[in-house]
């Protein structure tokens, strides 16, 4: 982010950057961050690591080499409970604001959405319609098979799994081993979705932790001639464009992307000398109910 100073020449304009972990998100946050920055006289430099820490670290080093004055970063999933890119920025002494995700042990401003409560509500929509076999799918990298209580290296996914388990516990349901599936491979996402829907104890409803997984499940159900919502109820995080035009329309939890993006002002305040304890801004998500949920099919 470089500052525009009309009528004034500087040897090096102040600058700050935004590093995004994934391209699966809507472009809304980046657009809003850029607009918010320009209102304050700054430009925004963007970089995308595509959830790969090996790309994220060099990108951050390049931006630091360009002497940017502050960073907005949606960090990649933790490795050994750490994020080296965020630690590198913090060690440089330059301001940093975490977007969408937290990093334990790093004292920094952060803007996140309330994923735990959103997931609890989304799961409750399915429970209220009578579903008891509810699956949860995410493409988050994960070692081995997830079991309740395992450490999850991404705070949004960890909070979504916790909200899902909260909702089950509230109606007296135990978590079923294997119903939470992490590490759905991006290269075989369609096949993984199909396998999940044809397992012997297949779910009657599925929560997709992102729109890419949701679209794979939608296509897999179509390929299997599995009616949505008659034979499978499907709900998805992220209000992606396809969810509104699909037949049927997909019930989603819409994240406050524009509001998150608008919080670029937190970083600019820090660059311009604001002194205060780090704060975490938690924004609510919005349930958008469409036509992809109904009561589970009767047992044969």
mmCIF file of C-alpha atoms in Angstrom:
data_model
loop_
_atom_site.group_PDB
_atom_site.id
_atom_site.type_symbol
_atom_site.label_atom_id
_atom_site.label_comp_id
_atom_site.label_asym_id
_atom_site.label_seq_id
_atom_site.Cartn_x
_atom_site.Cartn_y
_atom_site.Cartn_z
ATOM 1 C CA UNK A 1 0.000 0.000 0.000
ATOM 2 C CA UNK A 2 1.737 3.181 -1.071
ATOM 3 C CA UNK A 3 0.599 6.624 -0.050
ATOM 4 C CA UNK A 4 -0.257 9.217 -2.682
ATOM 5 C CA UNK A 5 0.852 12.678 -1.656
ATOM 6 C CA UNK A 6 -0.305 15.213 -4.283
ATOM 7 C CA UNK A 7 2.186 17.976 -4.864
ATOM 8 C CA UNK A 8 4.839 16.370 -2.692
ATOM 9 C CA UNK A 9 7.773 14.229 -3.814
ATOM 10 C CA UNK A 10 9.257 11.632 -1.482
ATOM 11 C CA UNK A 11 12.262 9.399 -1.934
ATOM 12 C CA UNK A 12 10.174 6.424 -0.814
ATOM 13 C CA UNK A 13 6.404 6.593 -0.395
ATOM 14 C CA UNK A 14 4.994 4.827 2.672
ATOM 15 C CA UNK A 15 3.666 1.409 1.654
ATOM 16 C CA UNK A 16 1.721 -1.535 2.998
ATOM 17 C CA UNK A 17 0.611 -4.878 1.608
ATOM 18 C CA UNK A 18 -2.146 -7.468 1.695
ATOM 19 C CA UNK A 19 -1.187 -11.138 1.524
ATOM 20 C CA UNK A 20 -4.098 -13.519 0.967
ATOM 21 C CA UNK A 21 -3.844 -17.216 1.773
ATOM 22 C CA UNK A 22 -6.358 -18.508 -0.735
ATOM 23 C CA UNK A 23 -7.906 -17.691 -4.070
ATOM 24 C CA UNK A 24 -11.104 -19.579 -3.177
ATOM 25 C CA UNK A 25 -12.507 -16.551 -1.415
ATOM 26 C CA UNK A 26 -14.554 -13.838 -3.027
ATOM 27 C CA UNK A 27 -12.509 -10.897 -4.386
ATOM 28 C CA UNK A 28 -14.706 -8.624 -2.276
ATOM 29 C CA UNK A 29 -12.302 -8.206 0.669
ATOM 30 C CA UNK A 30 -9.364 -7.197 -1.522
ATOM 31 C CA UNK A 31 -11.530 -4.714 -3.430
ATOM 32 C CA UNK A 32 -12.849 -3.204 -0.192
ATOM 33 C CA UNK A 33 -9.398 -3.077 1.399
ATOM 34 C CA UNK A 34 -8.120 -1.225 -1.646
ATOM 35 C CA UNK A 35 -11.043 1.225 -1.606
ATOM 36 C CA UNK A 36 -10.682 1.838 2.142
ATOM 37 C CA UNK A 37 -6.962 2.408 1.716
ATOM 38 C CA UNK A 38 -7.390 4.860 -1.143
ATOM 39 C CA UNK A 39 -9.818 6.904 0.918
ATOM 40 C CA UNK A 40 -6.946 7.431 3.350
ATOM 41 C CA UNK A 41 -4.434 8.230 0.594
ATOM 42 C CA UNK A 42 -2.827 4.805 0.234
ATOM 43 C CA UNK A 43 -2.438 2.198 -2.488
ATOM 44 C CA UNK A 44 -2.531 -1.530 -1.831
ATOM 45 C CA UNK A 45 -0.029 -4.155 -3.004
ATOM 46 C CA UNK A 46 -1.590 -7.632 -3.254
ATOM 47 C CA UNK A 47 -0.045 -11.088 -3.073
ATOM 48 C CA UNK A 48 -1.690 -14.530 -3.033
ATOM 49 C CA UNK A 49 -0.068 -17.619 -1.489
ATOM 50 C CA UNK A 50 -2.862 -20.070 -2.414
ATOM 51 C CA UNK A 51 -2.700 -21.699 1.051
ATOM 52 C CA UNK A 52 0.977 -22.576 0.560
ATOM 53 C CA UNK A 53 3.388 -21.486 3.291
ATOM 54 C CA UNK A 54 6.300 -22.046 0.926
ATOM 55 C CA UNK A 55 4.849 -19.306 -1.294
ATOM 56 C CA UNK A 56 3.753 -17.099 1.585
ATOM 57 C CA UNK A 57 7.164 -16.676 3.204
ATOM 58 C CA UNK A 58 9.038 -15.506 0.054
ATOM 59 C CA UNK A 59 6.150 -13.174 -0.807
ATOM 60 C CA UNK A 60 6.375 -11.554 2.626
ATOM 61 C CA UNK A 61 10.143 -11.209 2.330
ATOM 62 C CA UNK A 62 9.802 -9.519 -1.061
ATOM 63 C CA UNK A 63 7.283 -7.062 0.343
ATOM 64 C CA UNK A 64 9.494 -6.356 3.333
ATOM 65 C CA UNK A 65 12.348 -5.760 0.902
ATOM 66 C CA UNK A 66 10.196 -3.159 -0.826
ATOM 67 C CA UNK A 67 10.000 -1.431 2.562
ATOM 68 C CA UNK A 68 6.253 -1.554 2.942
ATOM 69 C CA UNK A 69 5.178 0.068 6.184
ATOM 70 C CA UNK A 70 2.484 -2.388 7.223
ATOM 71 C CA UNK A 71 0.820 -5.667 6.333
ATOM 72 C CA UNK A 72 -2.654 -7.122 6.128
ATOM 73 C CA UNK A 73 -2.352 -10.896 6.006
ATOM 74 C CA UNK A 74 -4.750 -13.839 5.833
ATOM 75 C CA UNK A 75 -2.238 -16.423 7.083
ATOM 76 C CA UNK A 76 -1.778 -19.916 5.701
ATOM 77 C CA UNK A 77 -2.595 -22.828 8.066
ATOM 78 C CA UNK A 78 -0.208 -23.252 10.960
ATOM 79 C CA UNK A 79 2.741 -25.626 10.749
ATOM 80 C CA UNK A 80 3.823 -26.999 14.139
ATOM 81 C CA UNK A 81 1.489 -24.409 15.742
ATOM 82 C CA UNK A 82 3.415 -21.542 14.076
ATOM 83 C CA UNK A 83 3.185 -19.228 11.073
ATOM 84 C CA UNK A 84 6.675 -18.147 10.076
ATOM 85 C CA UNK A 85 5.501 -15.440 7.681
ATOM 86 C CA UNK A 86 3.509 -13.644 10.384
ATOM 87 C CA UNK A 87 6.395 -14.066 12.835
ATOM 88 C CA UNK A 88 8.745 -12.544 10.223
ATOM 89 C CA UNK A 89 6.503 -9.497 9.814
ATOM 90 C CA UNK A 90 6.101 -9.079 13.573
ATOM 91 C CA UNK A 91 9.875 -9.376 14.009
ATOM 92 C CA UNK A 92 10.407 -6.567 11.491
ATOM 93 C CA UNK A 93 8.666 -4.162 13.822
ATOM 94 C CA UNK A 94 6.136 -3.137 11.168
ATOM 95 C CA UNK A 95 2.408 -3.096 11.907
ATOM 96 C CA UNK A 96 0.407 -6.184 10.946
ATOM 97 C CA UNK A 97 -3.330 -6.903 10.939
ATOM 98 C CA UNK A 98 -4.487 -10.503 10.644
ATOM 99 C CA UNK A 99 -7.465 -11.054 8.358
ATOM 100 C CA UNK A 100 -9.866 -14.007 8.677
ATOM 101 C CA UNK A 101 -7.476 -16.091 10.821
ATOM 102 C CA UNK A 102 -5.614 -15.855 14.110
ATOM 103 C CA UNK A 103 -2.059 -16.939 14.898
ATOM 104 C CA UNK A 104 -1.471 -18.110 18.494
ATOM 105 C CA UNK A 105 1.313 -16.275 20.280
ATOM 106 C CA UNK A 106 1.317 -13.266 17.944
ATOM 107 C CA UNK A 107 0.064 -10.044 19.538
ATOM 108 C CA UNK A 108 -1.570 -8.256 16.607
ATOM 109 C CA UNK A 109 -4.815 -6.634 15.567
ATOM 110 C CA UNK A 110 -7.148 -9.057 13.808
ATOM 111 C CA UNK A 111 -10.448 -8.983 11.930
ATOM 112 C CA UNK A 112 -12.302 -12.290 11.798
ATOM 113 C CA UNK A 113 -15.838 -13.566 11.365
ATOM 114 C CA UNK A 114 -17.672 -15.551 14.034
ATOM 115 C CA UNK A 115 -17.176 -18.971 12.482
ATOM 116 C CA UNK A 116 -18.083 -20.994 15.566
ATOM 117 C CA UNK A 117 -21.503 -19.404 16.011
ATOM 118 C CA UNK A 118 -22.119 -19.462 12.246
ATOM 119 C CA UNK A 119 -21.383 -23.186 12.091
ATOM 120 C CA UNK A 120 -23.576 -23.866 15.114
ATOM 121 C CA UNK A 121 -26.466 -22.086 13.385
ATOM 122 C CA UNK A 122 -25.875 -23.835 10.066
ATOM 123 C CA UNK A 123 -25.794 -27.243 11.769
ATOM 124 C CA UNK A 124 -28.920 -26.358 13.734
ATOM 125 C CA UNK A 125 -30.780 -25.676 10.477
ATOM 126 C CA UNK A 126 -30.163 -29.309 9.543
ATOM 127 C CA UNK A 127 -30.914 -30.655 13.011
ATOM 128 C CA UNK A 128 -34.195 -28.735 13.171
ATOM 129 C CA UNK A 129 -35.299 -30.507 9.987
ATOM 130 C CA UNK A 130 -34.647 -33.875 11.580
ATOM 131 C CA UNK A 131 -31.171 -34.742 10.286
ATOM 132 C CA UNK A 132 -28.948 -36.772 12.580
ATOM 133 C CA UNK A 133 -26.333 -38.098 10.126
ATOM 134 C CA UNK A 134 -24.602 -34.828 9.227
ATOM 135 C CA UNK A 135 -21.223 -34.731 7.514
ATOM 136 C CA UNK A 136 -18.661 -31.921 7.501
ATOM 137 C CA UNK A 137 -16.097 -31.568 4.691
ATOM 138 C CA UNK A 138 -13.079 -29.287 4.344
ATOM 139 C CA UNK A 139 -10.041 -29.194 2.054
ATOM 140 C CA UNK A 140 -7.786 -28.006 4.896
ATOM 141 C CA UNK A 141 -4.442 -29.865 4.935
ATOM 142 C CA UNK A 142 -4.506 -32.290 7.853
ATOM 143 C CA UNK A 143 -2.410 -35.259 8.955
ATOM 144 C CA UNK A 144 -4.425 -38.442 9.359
ATOM 145 C CA UNK A 145 -8.083 -38.905 10.159
ATOM 146 C CA UNK A 146 -9.764 -36.240 12.265
ATOM 147 C CA UNK A 147 -11.093 -37.213 15.692
ATOM 148 C CA UNK A 148 -12.882 -34.892 18.106
ATOM 149 C CA UNK A 149 -10.354 -32.828 20.048
ATOM 150 C CA UNK A 150 -7.569 -33.001 17.462
ATOM 151 C CA UNK A 151 -5.665 -29.783 16.819
ATOM 152 C CA UNK A 152 -6.783 -28.116 13.568
ATOM 153 C CA UNK A 153 -4.169 -25.745 12.090
ATOM 154 C CA UNK A 154 -6.604 -23.123 10.759
ATOM 155 C CA UNK A 155 -8.709 -21.101 13.186
ATOM 156 C CA UNK A 156 -11.728 -20.680 10.845
ATOM 157 C CA UNK A 157 -11.969 -24.427 10.177
ATOM 158 C CA UNK A 158 -11.292 -25.237 13.829
ATOM 159 C CA UNK A 159 -14.102 -22.884 14.870
ATOM 160 C CA UNK A 160 -16.467 -24.341 12.254
ATOM 161 C CA UNK A 161 -15.813 -27.871 13.454
ATOM 162 C CA UNK A 162 -16.314 -26.711 17.063
ATOM 163 C CA UNK A 163 -19.621 -25.035 16.169
ATOM 164 C CA UNK A 164 -20.760 -28.207 14.391
ATOM 165 C CA UNK A 165 -19.890 -30.291 17.462
ATOM 166 C CA UNK A 166 -21.565 -27.725 19.761
ATOM 167 C CA UNK A 167 -24.835 -28.077 17.842
ATOM 168 C CA UNK A 168 -24.704 -31.872 17.956
ATOM 169 C CA UNK A 169 -23.987 -31.844 21.682
ATOM 170 C CA UNK A 170 -26.879 -29.443 22.316
ATOM 171 C CA UNK A 171 -29.355 -32.093 21.099
ATOM 172 C CA UNK A 172 -27.551 -34.978 22.789
ATOM 173 C CA UNK A 173 -25.834 -36.374 19.699
ATOM 174 C CA UNK A 174 -22.273 -37.699 19.888
ATOM 175 C CA UNK A 175 -19.830 -36.902 17.125
ATOM 176 C CA UNK A 176 -19.600 -39.838 14.722
ATOM 177 C CA UNK A 177 -16.104 -40.935 13.777
ATOM 178 C CA UNK A 178 -15.474 -40.209 10.117
ATOM 179 C CA UNK A 179 -18.315 -37.720 9.642
ATOM 180 C CA UNK A 180 -15.811 -34.857 9.832
ATOM 181 C CA UNK A 181 -13.565 -35.191 6.804
ATOM 182 C CA UNK A 182 -10.601 -32.871 6.439
ATOM 183 C CA UNK A 183 -7.893 -32.876 3.778
ATOM 184 C CA UNK A 184 -10.189 -33.364 0.803
ATOM 185 C CA UNK A 185 -7.562 -33.306 -1.947
ATOM 186 C CA UNK A 186 -7.967 -30.431 -4.414
ATOM 187 C CA UNK A 187 -6.674 -32.617 -7.241
ATOM 188 C CA UNK A 188 -9.292 -35.304 -6.580
ATOM 189 C CA UNK A 189 -11.995 -33.230 -4.953
ATOM 190 C CA UNK A 190 -14.784 -34.572 -7.172
ATOM 191 C CA UNK A 191 -13.868 -38.200 -6.508
ATOM 192 C CA UNK A 192 -13.509 -37.541 -2.762
ATOM 193 C CA UNK A 193 -16.945 -35.918 -2.644
ATOM 194 C CA UNK A 194 -18.466 -38.851 -4.499
ATOM 195 C CA UNK A 195 -16.818 -41.357 -2.135
ATOM 196 C CA UNK A 196 -18.159 -39.490 0.882
ATOM 197 C CA UNK A 197 -21.709 -39.552 -0.489
ATOM 198 C CA UNK A 198 -21.634 -43.277 -1.252
ATOM 199 C CA UNK A 199 -20.166 -44.592 2.003
ATOM 200 C CA UNK A 200 -22.206 -47.317 3.719
ATOM 201 C CA UNK A 201 -23.218 -44.944 6.537
ATOM 202 C CA UNK A 202 -23.650 -42.011 4.204
ATOM 203 C CA UNK A 203 -24.891 -38.731 5.658
ATOM 204 C CA UNK A 204 -28.346 -37.371 4.912
ATOM 205 C CA UNK A 205 -26.932 -33.828 5.061
ATOM 206 C CA UNK A 206 -23.513 -32.265 4.523
ATOM 207 C CA UNK A 207 -21.894 -28.997 5.572
ATOM 208 C CA UNK A 208 -19.274 -27.777 3.089
ATOM 209 C CA UNK A 209 -16.625 -25.654 4.799
ATOM 210 C CA UNK A 210 -16.041 -23.626 1.634
ATOM 211 C CA UNK A 211 -17.697 -23.042 -1.729
ATOM 212 C CA UNK A 212 -15.195 -25.187 -3.645
ATOM 213 C CA UNK A 213 -16.100 -28.242 -1.555
ATOM 214 C CA UNK A 214 -19.771 -27.288 -1.822
ATOM 215 C CA UNK A 215 -19.653 -27.214 -5.618
ATOM 216 C CA UNK A 216 -17.881 -30.599 -5.699
ATOM 217 C CA UNK A 217 -20.600 -32.090 -3.498
ATOM 218 C CA UNK A 218 -23.325 -30.542 -5.655
ATOM 219 C CA UNK A 219 -21.795 -32.024 -8.797
ATOM 220 C CA UNK A 220 -21.206 -35.405 -7.152
ATOM 221 C CA UNK A 221 -24.852 -35.582 -6.061
ATOM 222 C CA UNK A 222 -25.954 -34.715 -9.590
ATOM 223 C CA UNK A 223 -23.671 -37.380 -11.081
ATOM 224 C CA UNK A 224 -25.103 -39.940 -8.659
ATOM 225 C CA UNK A 225 -28.690 -38.894 -9.528
ATOM 226 C CA UNK A 226 -29.060 -37.963 -5.870
ATOM 227 C CA UNK A 227 -31.823 -35.404 -5.451
ATOM 228 C CA UNK A 228 -31.111 -32.229 -3.480
ATOM 229 C CA UNK A 229 -32.813 -31.804 -1.067
ATOM 230 C CA UNK A 230 -34.970 -34.942 -1.351
ATOM 231 C CA UNK A 231 -32.097 -37.383 -0.788
ATOM 232 C CA UNK A 232 -29.353 -35.044 0.405
ATOM 233 C CA UNK A 233 -29.480 -31.680 2.150
ATOM 234 C CA UNK A 234 -26.526 -29.427 1.430
ATOM 235 C CA UNK A 235 -25.387 -26.226 3.149
ATOM 236 C CA UNK A 236 -22.245 -24.250 2.349
ATOM 237 C CA UNK A 237 -19.989 -21.624 3.880
ATOM 238 C CA UNK A 238 -19.459 -18.625 1.559
ATOM 239 C CA UNK A 239 -22.191 -17.076 -0.564
ATOM 240 C CA UNK A 240 -20.481 -17.843 -3.886
ATOM 241 C CA UNK A 241 -22.242 -16.822 -7.100
ATOM 242 C CA UNK A 242 -23.029 -20.403 -8.115
ATOM 243 C CA UNK A 243 -25.024 -21.057 -4.910
ATOM 244 C CA UNK A 244 -27.704 -18.565 -5.954
ATOM 245 C CA UNK A 245 -28.113 -19.782 -9.549
ATOM 246 C CA UNK A 246 -27.937 -23.530 -8.858
ATOM 247 C CA UNK A 247 -31.141 -25.537 -8.992
ATOM 248 C CA UNK A 248 -32.095 -25.759 -6.227
ATOM 249 C CA UNK A 249 -30.572 -22.657 -4.680
ATOM 250 C CA UNK A 250 -28.119 -23.553 -1.925
ATOM 251 C CA UNK A 251 -28.531 -22.473 1.690
ATOM 252 C CA UNK A 252 -25.341 -20.686 2.737
ATOM 253 C CA UNK A 253 -23.672 -18.849 5.557
ATOM 254 C CA UNK A 254 -22.635 -15.547 4.017
ATOM 255 C CA UNK A 255 -19.426 -14.143 5.398
ATOM 256 C CA UNK A 256 -19.027 -10.381 5.941
ATOM 257 C CA UNK A 257 -16.371 -10.044 3.250
ATOM 258 C CA UNK A 258 -16.900 -6.355 2.571
ATOM 259 C CA UNK A 259 -16.871 -5.528 6.290
ATOM 260 C CA UNK A 260 -13.672 -7.527 6.774
ATOM 261 C CA UNK A 261 -12.076 -5.744 3.819
ATOM 262 C CA UNK A 262 -13.125 -2.362 5.118
ATOM 263 C CA UNK A 263 -11.079 -2.932 8.271
ATOM 264 C CA UNK A 264 -7.929 -1.887 6.387
ATOM 265 C CA UNK A 265 -8.361 1.271 8.440
ATOM 266 C CA UNK A 266 -6.975 -0.607 11.469
ATOM 267 C CA UNK A 267 -3.636 -1.015 9.727
ATOM 268 C CA UNK A 268 -3.496 2.573 8.506
ATOM 269 C CA UNK A 269 -4.196 3.799 12.043
ATOM 270 C CA UNK A 270 -1.219 1.755 13.252
ATOM 271 C CA UNK A 271 1.035 3.035 10.456
ATOM 272 C CA UNK A 272 0.096 6.588 11.361
ATOM 273 C CA UNK A 273 1.042 6.113 14.992
ATOM 274 C CA UNK A 274 -2.028 4.824 16.836
ATOM 275 C CA UNK A 275 -0.973 3.291 20.146
ATOM 276 C CA UNK A 276 -3.311 0.792 21.831
ATOM 277 C CA UNK A 277 -3.427 -2.820 22.894
ATOM 278 C CA UNK A 278 -4.031 -5.241 20.001
ATOM 279 C CA UNK A 279 -7.710 -5.944 19.443
ATOM 280 C CA UNK A 280 -9.673 -8.654 17.700
ATOM 281 C CA UNK A 281 -12.754 -7.506 15.758
ATOM 282 C CA UNK A 282 -15.291 -10.345 15.429
ATOM 283 C CA UNK A 283 -17.993 -9.866 12.794
ATOM 284 C CA UNK A 284 -21.237 -11.847 12.525
ATOM 285 C CA UNK A 285 -22.154 -13.963 9.510
ATOM 286 C CA UNK A 286 -25.554 -14.035 7.815
ATOM 287 C CA UNK A 287 -27.658 -17.129 7.163
ATOM 288 C CA UNK A 288 -29.184 -17.161 3.666
ATOM 289 C CA UNK A 289 -31.830 -19.876 3.459
ATOM 290 C CA UNK A 290 -32.688 -21.181 0.002
ATOM 291 C CA UNK A 291 -34.044 -24.531 -1.165
ATOM 292 C CA UNK A 292 -31.318 -27.113 -0.506
ATOM 293 C CA UNK A 293 -32.565 -28.346 2.876
ATOM 294 C CA UNK A 294 -35.516 -30.579 3.672
ATOM 295 C CA UNK A 295 -36.315 -33.417 6.048
ATOM 296 C CA UNK A 296 -34.163 -36.548 5.618
ATOM 297 C CA UNK A 297 -35.501 -39.350 3.445
ATOM 298 C CA UNK A 298 -37.451 -42.057 5.231
ATOM 299 C CA UNK A 299 -35.456 -45.176 6.057
ATOM 300 C CA UNK A 300 -36.078 -48.028 3.590
#
